[in-house]
Amino acid sequence: MTDGTAGERGITDEARARIEELLAPVDADLGRWFPGDRAEPQPVHTVYVSAADVDVDTPRRWGTAALELESSASAVAELAGDEVREIVRTRLATNPIEDLRIDLEDGYGWRGDEREDADARRAGQTLARWVADRPHAPRSAGVRAKGLGAHERARGIRTLELVLDGAGGVPPGFVVTVPKLRDVRQVDAITVLCEEFERAHGLTEATVRVELQIEIPQAVLGPDGRATLAQAIHRGGRRIWGLHYGTYDYSAACGIVSAQQSLEHPAADHAKAVMQVAAAQTGVWISDGSTQVMPTGEPEQIDAAVRRHHRLVTRSLERG
């Protein structure tokens, strides 16, 4: 074709218009569903600390403990060169925890309403202090309240209300981690809840950000054979900020015994591969799961924990 006129073998203007008519909404949907990666850097880690233990000084204490680890773990010098260790020392001295969730779910447990009410308000006050006093404070922070199951959602919603009451509003960068997603319709309830918080505090839509914790198999594969978490990302729109893999609950729900539960188990790899594909080009971040093996105890135990952590982090980086 050399001009805009269709010959016997050319495409008619009507056909071109019809093609554009068919593809214009596709272009719009793809642009909305897959806007691309976010420009801001993803935190290197997310730390969960029980609301019973956290205070304003928690990040600094954790940074100090991590700095002391270098002197007690010979593996640190073996696994990282001088330049890298100096960069890490500087970061631990100035911004030791990039992203923190004050935990009022599994890491906190059930302590009675009076105690949880008080801890929720104190958690909000801590979040507000971190915003006001930036040195050593997390770059972003939020809470994990109890989930949307029938037996716990009333407690979880009350806890979130009291956290924001203690904070005097919604702190900048505030994130709510929602545990144990099982059904995409739960995202609708999350949206209503966040919209109510935004209305009450005079905030614009999608100010309250949400992370979905993937720790139940039904979050990966629903009863209709679809990937529940993929639907959830688009159901929640701009509000959905991240997906966090829940290593131990997910493994247990798959029937994996505790001794074999790990973020490198094949069941974990499958779940995280689905998470990775579902979140690709959406701007939603992925967290690859936790380990309960801490660098404590005898020197050989500390070294083993450091080496394990290095191996797991390297493995995750290699897998994207």
XYZ file of C-alpha atoms in Angstrom:
320
model
C 0.000 0.000 0.000
C 1.442 3.365 -1.013
C -1.428 5.755 -0.284
C -4.598 5.951 1.766
C -6.760 4.517 -0.984
C -7.716 0.858 -0.771
C -7.602 -1.127 -3.991
C -9.062 -4.560 -4.574
C -6.388 -6.164 -2.401
C -6.081 -3.341 0.137
C -7.675 -2.811 3.513
C -10.687 -0.547 3.489
C -10.996 2.518 5.684
C -13.987 0.882 7.304
C -11.869 -2.127 8.275
C -9.134 0.119 9.688
C -11.697 1.996 11.734
C -13.157 -1.270 12.987
C -9.701 -2.529 14.038
C -9.065 0.710 15.933
C -12.484 0.463 17.534
C -11.691 -3.049 18.752
C -8.186 -2.275 20.014
C -8.694 1.142 21.631
C -10.308 -0.316 24.778
C -7.628 -3.024 24.855
C -4.926 -0.339 24.838
C -6.707 1.495 27.640
C -7.101 -1.642 29.756
C -3.482 -2.723 29.305
C -2.272 0.748 30.231
C -4.403 0.703 33.375
C -3.622 -2.877 34.392
C 0.089 -2.837 33.606
C 1.474 0.683 34.158
C 5.041 -0.581 34.615
C 7.438 -0.669 37.532
C 7.404 2.069 40.152
C 10.221 4.591 39.943
C 11.067 4.504 43.649
C 13.463 1.825 44.921
C 11.991 -1.152 46.743
C 13.208 -1.579 50.342
C 15.839 -4.282 50.700
C 13.817 -5.888 53.489
C 10.664 -5.639 55.557
C 11.022 -6.220 59.294
C 8.091 -7.431 61.416
C 8.246 -6.520 65.115
C 5.571 -7.424 67.646
C 3.546 -4.484 68.919
C 4.337 -5.738 72.415
C 8.037 -5.089 71.855
C 8.359 -2.198 69.411
C 9.193 1.363 70.397
C 10.686 4.463 68.807
C 14.218 3.203 69.436
C 13.726 -0.243 67.867
C 15.416 0.564 64.518
C 18.514 1.980 66.218
C 18.798 -1.057 68.520
C 18.498 -3.442 65.603
C 21.159 -1.508 63.717
C 23.520 -1.670 66.689
C 22.979 -5.421 67.053
C 23.671 -5.935 63.353
C 26.893 -3.915 63.556
C 28.052 -6.033 66.493
C 27.445 -9.174 64.449
C 30.494 -8.466 62.287
C 32.829 -8.998 65.221
C 31.260 -12.339 66.183
C 30.710 -13.908 62.757
C 33.777 -14.697 60.684
C 31.499 -15.542 57.759
C 30.719 -11.842 57.265
C 34.275 -11.086 56.113
C 34.327 -14.172 53.905
C 31.054 -13.395 52.160
C 31.499 -9.654 51.534
C 34.474 -7.523 50.549
C 35.791 -4.472 52.398
C 33.906 -1.958 50.238
C 30.585 -3.736 50.609
C 30.987 -4.094 54.370
C 31.727 -0.369 54.695
C 28.563 0.493 52.762
C 26.566 -1.818 55.025
C 28.097 -0.294 58.171
C 27.086 3.184 57.015
C 23.554 2.061 56.249
C 23.174 0.279 59.591
C 24.369 3.378 61.424
C 21.975 5.744 59.636
C 18.989 3.809 58.272
C 19.142 0.309 59.755
C 15.565 -0.731 58.905
C 14.161 0.464 55.593
C 10.647 -0.906 55.981
C 8.932 -1.997 59.214
C 5.561 -3.502 60.124
C 4.343 -3.323 63.667
C 2.771 -6.733 64.082
C -0.559 -7.241 65.815
C -1.283 -10.577 64.155
C 0.652 -13.855 64.479
C 3.757 -12.202 65.902
C 1.593 -10.637 68.605
C -1.144 -13.186 69.276
C -4.313 -12.807 71.341
C -3.707 -10.851 74.540
C -7.195 -9.620 75.376
C -8.986 -6.542 74.085
C -7.769 -4.143 76.757
C -4.116 -4.986 76.145
C -4.422 -4.936 72.352
C -6.282 -1.616 72.448
C -3.414 -0.080 74.403
C -0.725 -1.612 72.191
C -2.535 -0.484 69.038
C -2.645 3.125 70.230
C 1.000 2.937 71.254
C 1.866 1.542 67.816
C 0.212 4.562 66.223
C 2.155 6.917 68.474
C 5.381 5.163 67.496
C 4.583 5.543 63.794
C 3.925 9.251 64.297
C 7.209 9.679 66.166
C 9.123 8.030 63.334
C 7.652 10.529 60.886
C 8.576 13.464 63.122
C 12.054 12.198 64.043
C 13.687 10.893 60.892
C 17.158 9.842 62.113
C 17.217 6.040 62.263
C 13.502 5.872 61.422
C 12.239 3.448 58.757
C 11.785 4.886 55.283
C 8.302 3.375 55.277
C 6.262 1.705 57.982
C 2.855 0.339 58.802
C 1.013 -2.371 60.682
C -0.187 -5.920 60.257
C -3.497 -6.334 62.057
C -5.557 -9.474 62.318
C -7.152 -10.628 59.077
C -10.568 -10.830 57.488
C -11.633 -14.249 58.762
C -14.979 -14.370 60.528
C -13.459 -14.936 63.967
C -10.918 -12.105 63.811
C -12.013 -9.298 61.499
C -13.852 -7.250 64.131
C -10.709 -7.243 66.273
C -8.533 -6.409 63.270
C -10.671 -3.462 62.184
C -10.790 -2.054 65.718
C -7.015 -2.375 65.966
C -6.496 -0.409 62.751
C -8.861 2.312 63.980
C -6.915 2.630 67.229
C -3.542 2.676 65.448
C -4.661 5.654 63.367
C -6.183 7.291 66.446
C -2.859 6.937 68.250
C -1.001 8.317 65.240
C -3.305 11.315 65.016
C -4.239 10.389 61.447
C -2.706 8.431 58.613
C 1.093 8.841 58.684
C 2.853 9.518 55.359
C 3.820 6.269 53.658
C 1.534 4.224 55.913
C 0.991 0.621 54.764
C -1.552 -1.929 55.987
C -0.496 -5.559 55.589
C -3.555 -7.808 55.255
C -2.798 -11.408 56.259
C -4.239 -14.663 54.961
C -5.970 -13.572 51.762
C -8.217 -16.426 50.598
C -10.826 -14.931 48.263
C -10.669 -12.046 45.813
C -13.908 -10.638 47.259
C -12.028 -9.871 50.462
C -10.244 -7.139 48.519
C -13.594 -5.358 48.129
C -13.951 -5.262 51.917
C -10.385 -3.979 52.276
C -11.175 -1.221 49.790
C -14.291 -0.156 51.708
C -12.314 -0.075 54.964
C -9.501 2.018 53.498
C -11.972 4.391 51.854
C -13.587 4.924 55.259
C -10.214 5.761 56.803
C -9.538 8.207 53.967
C -12.961 9.808 54.368
C -12.570 10.137 58.127
C -9.155 11.761 57.808
C -9.845 13.908 54.740
C -7.426 12.084 52.457
C -7.482 11.471 48.727
C -8.343 8.084 47.255
C -5.708 5.319 47.529
C -3.683 7.202 50.156
C -3.900 4.172 52.443
C -1.724 1.525 50.817
C -2.272 -2.215 51.172
C -0.030 -5.263 51.051
C -1.597 -8.679 50.680
C 0.037 -11.535 52.519
C 0.035 -14.747 50.501
C 0.012 -17.469 53.134
C -2.972 -19.620 52.144
C -2.936 -21.841 49.008
C -6.322 -20.456 47.906
C -4.644 -17.069 47.415
C -2.565 -18.650 44.657
C -5.179 -20.924 43.088
C -8.873 -20.366 43.681
C -11.744 -22.877 43.391
C -12.402 -21.695 39.828
C -8.853 -22.563 38.765
C -7.796 -18.913 38.510
C -4.888 -17.194 40.226
C -6.679 -15.377 43.050
C -3.797 -13.010 43.723
C -3.707 -11.857 40.084
C -7.378 -10.925 40.296
C -6.782 -9.262 43.667
C -4.083 -6.960 42.291
C -6.418 -5.548 39.662
C -9.472 -5.584 41.933
C -7.649 -3.343 44.405
C -6.144 -1.064 41.769
C -3.630 1.602 42.777
C -4.119 0.789 46.446
C -2.380 -2.609 46.239
C 1.254 -1.937 47.065
C 2.831 -5.346 47.529
C 2.513 -9.103 47.921
C 4.280 -10.767 50.842
C 4.851 -14.512 50.843
C 4.070 -16.127 54.203
C 6.624 -18.909 54.445
C 5.366 -20.938 57.380
C 1.582 -20.628 57.222
C 1.586 -21.371 53.490
C 3.850 -24.396 53.904
C 1.772 -25.755 56.784
C -1.434 -25.324 54.778
C 0.175 -27.381 51.995
C 0.862 -30.196 54.472
C 4.613 -29.622 54.701
C 6.043 -30.613 58.085
C 7.764 -27.896 60.111
C 11.282 -29.280 59.629
C 10.925 -28.834 55.853
C 9.219 -25.435 55.834
C 11.441 -22.939 54.055
C 11.269 -20.109 51.556
C 13.273 -22.355 49.180
C 10.891 -25.334 49.340
C 9.384 -26.250 45.919
C 5.929 -25.258 47.193
C 7.316 -21.831 48.078
C 9.002 -21.503 44.694
C 5.720 -22.292 42.934
C 3.750 -19.750 44.965
C 6.351 -17.039 44.460
C 6.584 -17.760 40.738
C 2.829 -17.158 40.453
C 3.196 -13.991 42.544
C 6.036 -12.800 40.314
C 4.102 -13.327 37.086
C 0.896 -11.805 38.485
C 2.691 -8.683 39.713
C 4.928 -8.215 36.661
C 4.611 -4.715 35.127
C 1.874 -3.734 37.602
C 4.117 -1.754 39.957
C 3.263 -4.137 42.811
C 6.282 -5.227 44.844
C 7.049 -8.808 45.902
C 8.531 -9.886 49.234
C 9.975 -13.384 49.069
C 9.266 -14.615 52.589
C 10.956 -14.900 55.941
C 13.309 -17.196 57.786
C 13.147 -17.950 61.500
C 16.836 -18.863 61.714
C 18.511 -16.004 63.584
C 22.263 -15.337 64.063
C 22.328 -16.108 67.777
C 23.962 -18.678 70.052
C 27.454 -20.119 69.765
C 29.907 -18.741 67.150
C 29.364 -21.691 64.825
C 25.581 -21.213 65.040
C 25.943 -17.522 64.254
C 28.177 -18.273 61.273
C 25.756 -20.899 59.975
C 22.839 -18.460 60.206
C 24.791 -15.735 58.382
C 25.760 -18.132 55.597
C 22.194 -19.371 55.308
C 20.858 -15.835 55.053
C 23.456 -14.928 52.420
C 22.523 -18.004 50.394
C 18.780 -17.347 50.597
C 19.110 -13.670 49.670
C 21.398 -14.524 46.751
C 18.945 -17.181 45.597
C 16.057 -14.723 45.688
C 18.011 -12.074 43.786
C 18.871 -14.624 41.108
C 15.168 -15.399 40.707
C 14.157 -11.761 40.439
